[in-house]
Amino acid sequence: MDPRELAGNIGGGHEAWKDTDTEMDRKASGKLRDSYIGRIPEEDRAISVKFAWHELWSKVVHYLSREELMTLGEALVLAGAAHKDQKRSTGDPYIVHSINVASILAEMQLDVVTLAAALLHDVLEDTDITIEKLKSAFGAEVATLVDGVTKLGKLPFKSFEDYQAENLRKMFVVMAKDIRVVLIKLADRLHNMRTLADMPLNKQMKITGETDFFFAPLANRLGLYKVKTELENLSFRFRSPEEYAGIQKILEDYAVETQSIRNRFVAPIEQILKENGIDAVMTQDIRSIYSIWRHMKQKQVPFRRLESVYVFNIVFRPTLGGTCDVSEKNQCLRIYSLLTDLYMERVGSFHNYVDNPKANGYEALHCMFMTEHGTWAEVHIKSERMEEASVHGCIVKRHKNVGIGGVDAWVEEFRGTLKDMVYHDGFNNKDGFFLEGVKANLYNDDIRVFTPRGEQILLPSNATALDFAYVIHSEIGDHALFARVNGMLCSIKTVLKRG
């Protein structure tokens, strides 16, 4: 399924449960919800199962129709019967995991087909349920999604790398048709990471390795910032528990130490926004523990020498309609202009991701200002739509003026690459062709470079001037001897940079 079609499915395809605030409808909704718990095996009706199901129901009852809620309930009943007597490493009935996976996706308000597939995502692998039974009960669409996230089972492979490559290949074949497969897989991995403490150490290391190599970068590429951040933090916590705890303590002390300074920086901004009639919320968001650790390692500096431990987000509600209809970009720039009236801006700190979004579709204005304490504060300015897109990524419909690139373009490009890899005639896992192709697509953020005529060209990071020449035309690439970058004569091996 195309991301743009997926965005259209948010909110369900039918009229949601109406007037749920009335006492009668609350009782009717609760009765329907609890009726499905009563149909799963009695030994699996633990408090943890009821709590997880109630939480999932509370997230979907306001946007799914009664018929869709009933479909979700039937998926719970089948999953509960299939996973009867199975336990997680936590000691909970296995169905708790399936419900929590669906609950993660419900936070993104995905359609009932995706949620039903999430509840059933392990039945083909771990139970006697067949794909034919799934098709008969829930339709081909749900069955295809479940099959897409099912591992290959106990097929003989020469090495773990072969197993991983074949597993990824199968998932990507389905992803090329429907990206919801990957969303279910990411939710599955996220819940597994949340409960990783109960696993043996060797399995913890294996799972965190997979998460670092594949799942966290994939979430980043799809613009799922919250999922990506939590996966990175959890992985770091289990890989390096002492470093994780050390940075966590430093951040807790730093938050208390700098609170008054940050509040004094924020207060004048909130005041000037209010005076100018701008409906906005300003938040102080501390960077994740993993992000702090990564920046310390990359820059080879101690914590106290890091800049922008906090990010100040200004999220505004656009002024639309009537004579005051102003583009989101202009409203971002207006807020930026007001900030420059208050504080001194750091030269070269302005980054316009509204006109030139990041590879994962992220949009905002970034800038840095001097605080009264003599430190630089990083400010991100974005609309409510941009903020939602930064959290839900490929699930949210993009603005028509996002420009070239973004999640949709990357998914389309990745699909082409995947088809080449999956159907590559000379595929041999010993040469690492498939896994290297995955790495190239996941880890290399795109950059935008410009032709002499001002046309934008999208290239992977670390692309050279010769790569640029081949994008223009193969004849130019075949005969290129040197390049001119920003007016300077350079080698064709020169690595290009953004802009």
Coordinates of C-alpha atoms in Angstrom, one line a residue:
M1 CA 0.0 0.0 0.0
D2 CA 1.3 3.5 -0.9
P3 CA 1.9 5.8 2.1
R4 CA -0.5 8.3 0.7
E5 CA -3.2 5.6 0.5
L6 CA -2.3 4.6 4.0
A7 CA -2.8 8.1 5.3
G8 CA -6.3 8.1 3.8
N9 CA -7.1 5.1 6.0
I10 CA -6.4 6.9 9.2
G11 CA -9.7 7.3 11.1
G12 CA -11.3 4.1 9.7
G13 CA -13.4 3.7 6.6
H14 CA -16.7 4.1 8.3
E15 CA -18.5 6.3 10.8
A16 CA -16.9 5.9 14.2
W17 CA -18.8 4.9 17.4
K18 CA -21.1 7.9 18.0
D19 CA -21.8 9.8 21.2
T20 CA -19.4 7.7 23.2
D21 CA -19.5 10.3 26.0
T22 CA -23.1 9.3 27.0
E23 CA -23.5 6.9 29.9
M24 CA -25.5 4.4 27.7
D25 CA -22.9 4.3 25.0
R26 CA -20.1 3.9 27.4
K27 CA -21.9 0.9 28.9
A28 CA -22.6 -0.5 25.5
S29 CA -19.0 0.0 24.4
G30 CA -17.7 -1.6 27.6
K31 CA -20.1 -4.6 27.3
L32 CA -19.0 -5.2 23.7
R33 CA -15.3 -4.9 24.7
D34 CA -15.6 -7.3 27.6
S35 CA -17.6 -9.8 25.6
Y36 CA -14.5 -10.7 23.6
I37 CA -12.4 -11.3 26.8
G38 CA -15.0 -13.8 27.9
R39 CA -14.5 -15.8 24.7
I40 CA -10.7 -16.3 25.1
P41 CA -9.5 -19.4 27.1
E42 CA -10.2 -18.9 30.8
E43 CA -6.6 -19.5 31.8
D44 CA -5.5 -16.6 29.6
R45 CA -7.9 -14.1 31.2
A46 CA -5.2 -12.6 33.4
I47 CA -5.3 -9.1 34.7
S48 CA -2.5 -8.2 32.3
V49 CA -4.6 -9.4 29.3
K50 CA -7.7 -7.4 30.4
F51 CA -5.6 -4.3 31.1
A52 CA -3.9 -4.5 27.6
W53 CA -7.2 -5.1 25.8
H54 CA -8.9 -2.2 27.7
E55 CA -6.0 0.1 26.7
L56 CA -6.2 -0.9 23.1
W57 CA -10.0 -0.5 23.0
S58 CA -9.8 3.0 24.5
K59 CA -7.4 4.0 21.7
V60 CA -9.6 2.8 18.8
V61 CA -13.2 3.2 20.1
H62 CA -13.3 6.9 19.0
Y63 CA -12.2 6.3 15.3
L64 CA -13.3 2.8 14.4
S65 CA -16.9 1.9 13.5
R66 CA -18.9 -0.7 15.5
E67 CA -18.4 -3.2 12.7
E68 CA -14.6 -2.6 12.7
L69 CA -14.5 -3.0 16.5
M70 CA -16.2 -6.3 16.1
T71 CA -13.7 -7.4 13.6
L72 CA -10.9 -6.4 16.0
G73 CA -12.7 -8.4 18.8
E74 CA -12.9 -11.5 16.6
A75 CA -9.2 -11.2 15.8
L76 CA -8.5 -11.2 19.6
V77 CA -10.6 -14.3 20.1
L78 CA -8.8 -16.2 17.3
A79 CA -5.4 -15.1 18.5
G80 CA -6.3 -16.0 22.1
A81 CA -7.4 -19.5 21.1
A82 CA -4.3 -20.0 18.9
H83 CA -1.9 -18.9 21.6
K84 CA -3.6 -20.9 24.3
D85 CA -1.2 -22.0 27.0
Q86 CA 1.7 -20.1 25.4
K87 CA 3.6 -17.8 27.8
R88 CA 6.0 -14.9 27.2
S89 CA 9.3 -14.7 29.0
T90 CA 7.7 -12.2 31.4
G91 CA 5.3 -15.0 32.5
D92 CA 2.3 -13.2 30.9
P93 CA 0.0 -15.1 28.5
Y94 CA 1.4 -14.7 25.0
I95 CA -1.7 -12.8 23.8
V96 CA -0.6 -9.8 25.9
H97 CA 2.2 -9.2 23.4
S98 CA -0.1 -9.3 20.4
I99 CA -2.5 -6.8 22.0
N100 CA 0.4 -4.5 22.8
V101 CA 1.7 -4.6 19.3
A102 CA -1.8 -3.6 18.0
S103 CA -1.9 -0.9 20.7
I104 CA 1.3 0.7 19.5
L105 CA -0.2 0.9 16.0
A106 CA -3.5 2.2 17.4
E107 CA -1.6 5.2 18.7
M108 CA -1.0 6.0 15.0
Q109 CA -4.7 5.5 14.3
L110 CA -4.1 2.8 11.7
D111 CA -7.0 1.0 10.0
V112 CA -8.7 -2.1 11.3
V113 CA -7.0 -4.4 8.8
T114 CA -3.6 -3.4 10.1
L115 CA -4.7 -3.8 13.7
A116 CA -6.3 -7.2 13.1
A117 CA -3.1 -8.3 11.4
A118 CA -1.1 -7.1 14.4
L119 CA -3.2 -9.1 16.8
L120 CA -2.7 -12.2 14.6
H121 CA 0.9 -11.5 13.5
D122 CA 2.4 -14.6 15.2
V123 CA -0.3 -17.2 14.6
L124 CA 1.3 -18.5 11.4
E125 CA 4.7 -18.9 12.9
D126 CA 3.8 -20.2 16.4
T127 CA 0.5 -22.0 16.1
D128 CA -1.4 -24.5 13.8
I129 CA -3.4 -21.7 12.2
T130 CA -3.1 -21.7 8.4
I131 CA -3.1 -18.9 6.0
E132 CA -6.2 -20.3 4.4
K133 CA -8.0 -20.1 7.7
L134 CA -7.0 -16.5 8.1
K135 CA -8.2 -15.7 4.6
S136 CA -11.5 -17.3 5.3
A137 CA -12.0 -15.5 8.7
F138 CA -10.6 -12.1 7.9
G139 CA -10.0 -11.8 4.2
A140 CA -6.9 -12.0 1.9
E141 CA -5.6 -8.5 3.0
V142 CA -5.2 -9.4 6.6
A143 CA -3.7 -12.8 5.7
T144 CA -1.2 -11.2 3.4
L145 CA 0.0 -8.8 6.1
V146 CA 0.3 -11.6 8.6
D147 CA 2.3 -13.7 6.2
G148 CA 4.5 -10.8 5.4
V149 CA 5.7 -10.4 9.0
T150 CA 6.0 -14.2 9.6
K151 CA 9.6 -15.4 9.9
L152 CA 10.8 -18.2 7.6
G153 CA 10.7 -20.9 10.2
K154 CA 13.3 -23.7 10.4
L155 CA 14.6 -23.6 6.9
P156 CA 18.3 -24.7 6.7
F157 CA 20.8 -21.9 6.1
K158 CA 24.5 -22.0 6.1
S159 CA 24.9 -19.0 8.4
F160 CA 23.0 -16.4 10.5
E161 CA 23.7 -13.8 7.8
D162 CA 22.0 -16.1 5.2
Y163 CA 19.0 -16.4 7.6
Q164 CA 18.8 -12.6 8.1
A165 CA 19.2 -11.9 4.4
E166 CA 16.4 -14.3 3.5
N167 CA 14.2 -13.1 6.2
L168 CA 14.6 -9.5 5.1
R169 CA 14.1 -10.4 1.5
K170 CA 10.7 -12.0 2.3
M171 CA 9.5 -9.0 4.2
F172 CA 10.7 -6.6 1.5
V173 CA 8.8 -8.5 -1.2
V174 CA 5.6 -7.8 0.7
M175 CA 6.7 -4.3 1.6
A176 CA 7.1 -3.4 -2.0
K177 CA 3.3 -3.9 -2.2
D178 CA 2.1 -2.8 1.2
I179 CA 4.2 -0.7 3.7
R180 CA 1.9 -1.8 6.6
V181 CA 4.0 -5.0 6.9
V182 CA 6.9 -2.9 8.1
L183 CA 4.8 -0.9 10.5
I184 CA 3.6 -4.1 12.1
K185 CA 7.1 -5.4 12.2
L186 CA 8.4 -2.2 13.8
A187 CA 5.6 -2.3 16.5
D188 CA 6.5 -6.0 17.1
R189 CA 10.1 -5.1 17.6
L190 CA 9.3 -2.1 19.8
H191 CA 7.3 -4.2 22.2
N192 CA 9.9 -7.0 22.2
M193 CA 12.5 -4.3 23.2
R194 CA 10.3 -3.0 26.0
T195 CA 10.2 -6.5 27.5
L196 CA 13.8 -7.5 26.8
A197 CA 14.9 -7.5 30.4
D198 CA 13.3 -10.9 30.9
M199 CA 15.4 -12.5 28.1
P200 CA 18.8 -14.3 28.6
L201 CA 21.8 -12.1 28.0
N202 CA 22.8 -13.8 24.7
K203 CA 19.3 -13.1 23.2
Q204 CA 19.4 -9.5 24.5
M205 CA 22.6 -8.9 22.5
K206 CA 21.2 -10.6 19.4
I207 CA 18.0 -8.6 19.4
T208 CA 19.7 -5.3 20.2
G209 CA 22.1 -5.9 17.3
E210 CA 19.3 -6.5 14.9
T211 CA 17.6 -3.3 16.2
D212 CA 20.6 -1.2 15.8
F213 CA 21.4 -2.6 12.3
F214 CA 18.0 -2.5 10.8
F215 CA 14.9 -1.5 12.8
A216 CA 15.9 1.8 14.2
P217 CA 17.4 3.1 10.9
L218 CA 14.2 1.9 9.1
A219 CA 12.0 3.8 11.6
N220 CA 14.1 6.9 11.0
R221 CA 13.8 6.5 7.2
L222 CA 10.0 6.3 7.5
G223 CA 9.9 9.4 9.7
L224 CA 8.7 7.5 12.8
Y225 CA 10.7 9.6 15.2
K226 CA 9.2 8.4 18.5
V227 CA 9.6 4.8 17.5
K228 CA 13.2 5.3 16.3
T229 CA 14.2 7.2 19.5
E230 CA 12.7 4.6 21.8
L231 CA 14.3 1.7 19.9
E232 CA 17.7 3.4 20.1
N233 CA 17.4 4.2 23.8
L234 CA 16.3 0.7 24.7
S235 CA 19.0 -0.9 22.6
F236 CA 21.7 1.3 24.2
R237 CA 20.3 0.6 27.7
F238 CA 20.8 -3.2 27.2
R239 CA 24.1 -3.0 25.3
S240 CA 25.8 -0.5 27.7
P241 CA 23.8 -0.4 31.0
E242 CA 26.5 1.5 32.9
E243 CA 27.0 4.2 30.3
Y244 CA 23.2 4.5 30.0
A245 CA 22.7 4.9 33.7
G246 CA 25.6 7.4 33.9
I247 CA 24.2 9.7 31.2
Q248 CA 20.7 9.4 32.6
K249 CA 22.0 10.7 36.0
I250 CA 23.9 13.5 34.3
L251 CA 20.7 14.6 32.4
E252 CA 18.6 14.5 35.5
D253 CA 21.1 16.8 37.3
Y254 CA 21.4 19.0 34.3
A255 CA 17.6 19.4 34.0
V256 CA 17.4 20.7 37.6
E257 CA 20.5 22.9 37.3
T258 CA 19.3 24.7 34.1
Q259 CA 15.6 24.9 34.7
S260 CA 15.6 28.6 35.7
I261 CA 17.8 29.6 32.8
R262 CA 15.6 27.8 30.3
N263 CA 12.4 29.3 31.8
R264 CA 13.9 32.8 31.5
F265 CA 14.7 32.1 27.9
V266 CA 11.2 30.8 27.1
A267 CA 9.1 33.5 28.9
P268 CA 9.9 36.5 26.6
I269 CA 9.2 34.2 23.5
E270 CA 5.8 33.1 24.8
Q271 CA 5.0 36.8 25.6
I272 CA 5.9 38.1 22.1
L273 CA 4.0 35.3 20.4
K274 CA 1.0 36.1 22.5
E275 CA 1.3 39.9 21.8
N276 CA 1.4 39.2 18.0
G277 CA -1.7 36.9 18.1
I278 CA 0.2 33.7 17.3
D279 CA -1.5 30.6 18.7
A280 CA 1.5 28.5 19.6
V281 CA 2.9 26.1 22.2
M282 CA 6.5 26.1 23.2
T283 CA 8.1 23.0 24.8
Q284 CA 11.5 22.2 26.2
D285 CA 12.5 18.8 25.0
I286 CA 15.7 17.1 26.2
R287 CA 17.6 15.0 23.8
S288 CA 17.5 11.2 24.2
I289 CA 20.2 9.4 26.2
Y290 CA 21.4 7.6 23.1
S291 CA 21.5 10.9 21.1
I292 CA 23.7 12.5 23.8
W293 CA 26.0 9.5 23.9
R294 CA 26.3 9.5 20.1
H295 CA 27.1 13.2 19.9
M296 CA 29.7 12.8 22.7
K297 CA 31.4 10.0 20.8
Q298 CA 31.2 11.7 17.4
K299 CA 32.6 15.0 18.6
Q300 CA 35.0 13.5 21.2
V301 CA 33.9 15.9 23.8
P302 CA 32.6 15.6 27.4
F303 CA 28.9 16.3 28.2
R304 CA 29.6 19.9 29.4
R305 CA 30.9 20.8 26.0
L306 CA 27.9 19.6 24.1
E307 CA 25.6 22.2 22.6
S308 CA 21.8 21.9 22.4
V309 CA 21.2 19.4 25.1
Y310 CA 17.7 20.8 25.1
V311 CA 15.7 21.7 21.9
F312 CA 13.0 24.4 22.2
N313 CA 10.1 23.5 20.0
I314 CA 7.6 26.2 18.9
V315 CA 4.5 24.5 17.4
F316 CA 1.9 26.9 16.0
R317 CA -1.6 26.6 14.7
P318 CA -1.7 28.0 11.2
T319 CA -3.8 31.1 10.5
L320 CA -6.1 30.0 7.7
G321 CA -9.1 31.5 6.0
G322 CA -10.3 35.0 5.1
T323 CA -7.9 37.9 4.6
C324 CA -5.4 36.4 7.1
D325 CA -4.7 33.3 5.1
V326 CA -0.9 32.9 5.2
S327 CA 1.3 30.0 4.2
E328 CA 2.9 27.8 6.8
K329 CA 6.3 28.8 5.5
N330 CA 5.6 32.5 6.0
Q331 CA 4.2 32.0 9.4
C332 CA 7.4 30.1 10.3
L333 CA 9.5 33.0 9.0
R334 CA 7.4 35.5 10.9
I335 CA 8.0 33.7 14.2
Y336 CA 11.7 33.5 13.3
S337 CA 11.8 37.2 12.7
L338 CA 10.2 37.9 16.1
L339 CA 12.9 35.7 17.8
T340 CA 15.7 37.7 16.1
D341 CA 14.1 40.8 17.7
L342 CA 14.6 39.2 21.1
Y343 CA 17.9 37.4 20.9
M344 CA 21.1 37.4 19.0
E345 CA 21.2 34.6 16.4
R346 CA 24.2 32.4 15.8
V347 CA 25.6 33.1 12.4
G348 CA 25.1 30.1 10.0
S349 CA 22.7 28.3 12.4
F350 CA 19.6 28.9 10.2
H351 CA 18.4 25.7 8.4
N352 CA 15.3 25.8 6.2
Y353 CA 13.8 22.3 6.2
V354 CA 10.4 23.7 5.1
D355 CA 11.6 24.3 1.5
N356 CA 14.0 21.4 1.6
P357 CA 12.7 18.7 3.9
K358 CA 15.0 16.0 5.2
A359 CA 15.1 12.6 3.5
N360 CA 12.4 11.2 5.9
G361 CA 10.1 14.1 5.1
Y362 CA 10.8 16.2 8.2
E363 CA 9.9 19.9 7.9
A364 CA 10.8 22.8 10.2
L365 CA 12.9 25.9 10.6
H366 CA 16.0 25.4 12.8
C367 CA 18.0 28.3 14.4
M368 CA 20.1 29.0 17.4
F369 CA 20.0 32.0 19.8
M370 CA 22.2 33.3 22.6
T371 CA 20.7 33.0 26.1
E372 CA 21.4 35.4 28.9
H373 CA 23.6 32.8 30.4
G374 CA 25.9 32.9 27.4
T375 CA 25.0 29.6 25.9
W376 CA 23.3 28.7 22.6
A377 CA 19.7 27.5 22.5
E378 CA 18.4 25.5 19.6
V379 CA 14.9 26.4 18.4
H380 CA 12.7 24.5 16.0
I381 CA 9.7 26.3 14.5
K382 CA 7.0 24.1 12.9
S383 CA 3.2 24.0 12.4
E384 CA 0.9 21.5 14.0
R385 CA 0.9 19.5 10.7
M386 CA 4.7 19.5 10.6
E387 CA 4.8 18.3 14.2
E388 CA 2.4 15.5 13.5
A389 CA 4.3 14.5 10.4
S390 CA 7.6 14.4 12.5
V391 CA 6.0 11.9 14.9
H392 CA 4.0 9.7 12.5
G393 CA 6.1 10.0 9.5
C394 CA 5.0 8.0 6.4
I395 CA 1.5 7.6 8.0
V396 CA 0.6 11.3 7.7
K397 CA -0.5 12.9 4.4
R398 CA 2.3 15.2 3.3
H399 CA 1.8 18.8 2.2
K400 CA 1.6 19.3 -1.5
N401 CA 4.6 21.7 -1.3
V402 CA 7.0 19.3 0.5
G403 CA 9.1 19.3 -2.6
I404 CA 11.3 16.5 -4.1
G405 CA 12.4 13.6 -1.9
G406 CA 10.7 12.8 1.4
V407 CA 9.3 9.5 2.6
D408 CA 7.1 8.9 -0.5
A409 CA 10.0 9.4 -2.9
W410 CA 12.3 7.2 -0.7
V411 CA 9.7 4.4 -0.5
E412 CA 9.3 4.4 -4.2
E413 CA 13.0 4.4 -4.8
F414 CA 13.5 1.7 -2.2
R415 CA 10.8 -0.4 -3.8
G416 CA 12.8 -0.3 -7.1
T417 CA 16.0 -1.2 -5.3
L418 CA 14.3 -4.0 -3.5
K419 CA 12.9 -5.5 -6.7
D420 CA 16.4 -5.4 -8.2
M421 CA 17.8 -7.1 -5.1
V422 CA 15.0 -9.7 -4.7
Y423 CA 15.0 -10.7 -8.3
H424 CA 18.7 -10.3 -8.9
D425 CA 19.7 -13.2 -11.2
G426 CA 23.1 -13.5 -9.7
F427 CA 22.2 -13.3 -6.1
N428 CA 24.6 -15.1 -3.8
N429 CA 24.6 -14.3 -0.2
K430 CA 28.3 -14.8 0.0
D431 CA 28.9 -11.6 -1.8
G432 CA 26.7 -9.7 0.6
F433 CA 24.8 -8.1 -2.2
F434 CA 21.5 -8.0 -0.5
L435 CA 22.6 -6.9 3.0
E436 CA 24.9 -4.2 1.4
G437 CA 21.9 -2.9 -0.6
V438 CA 19.9 -2.7 2.6
K439 CA 22.6 -0.8 4.3
A440 CA 23.0 1.6 1.5
N441 CA 19.3 2.5 1.5
L442 CA 18.9 2.7 5.3
Y443 CA 22.0 4.5 6.5
N444 CA 22.6 7.0 3.7
D445 CA 20.5 10.1 4.1
D446 CA 19.8 11.8 0.9
I447 CA 21.4 15.1 0.0
R448 CA 20.2 17.8 -2.5
V449 CA 22.6 19.3 -4.9
F450 CA 21.9 21.8 -7.7
T451 CA 22.7 22.0 -11.4
P452 CA 24.0 25.3 -12.9
R453 CA 20.4 26.0 -13.9
G454 CA 19.2 25.7 -10.3
E455 CA 17.5 22.3 -10.7
Q456 CA 17.6 20.0 -7.6
I457 CA 19.1 16.6 -7.8
L458 CA 18.6 14.0 -5.0
L459 CA 21.6 11.9 -4.3
P460 CA 22.6 9.5 -1.4
S461 CA 25.1 10.9 1.1
N462 CA 28.7 10.5 0.2
A463 CA 27.8 10.7 -3.5
T464 CA 30.6 12.1 -5.6
A465 CA 30.7 14.5 -8.5
L466 CA 31.0 11.5 -10.8
D467 CA 27.7 10.1 -9.4
F468 CA 26.1 13.5 -10.1
A469 CA 27.4 13.4 -13.7
Y470 CA 25.8 10.0 -14.3
V471 CA 22.5 11.2 -12.9
I472 CA 22.5 14.0 -15.5
H473 CA 23.4 11.7 -18.3
S474 CA 25.4 8.5 -18.8
E475 CA 27.4 10.1 -21.6
I476 CA 28.5 12.9 -19.3
G477 CA 29.5 10.4 -16.6
D478 CA 31.5 8.2 -19.2
H479 CA 33.5 11.2 -20.4
A480 CA 33.9 13.3 -17.2
L481 CA 37.4 14.3 -16.3
F482 CA 36.9 17.0 -13.6
A483 CA 34.1 18.9 -12.0
R484 CA 33.3 22.4 -11.0
V485 CA 31.7 22.7 -7.5
N486 CA 30.6 26.1 -6.3
G487 CA 32.8 27.7 -9.0
M488 CA 35.9 25.7 -8.0
L489 CA 37.6 23.1 -10.1
C490 CA 37.6 19.7 -8.3
S491 CA 38.3 16.1 -8.9
I492 CA 35.4 13.9 -10.1
K493 CA 35.9 11.9 -6.9
T494 CA 35.0 14.9 -4.7
V495 CA 32.3 14.0 -2.2
L496 CA 29.3 16.3 -2.5
K497 CA 27.6 18.0 0.4
R498 CA 24.0 19.1 0.9
G499 CA 23.1 22.3 -0.9

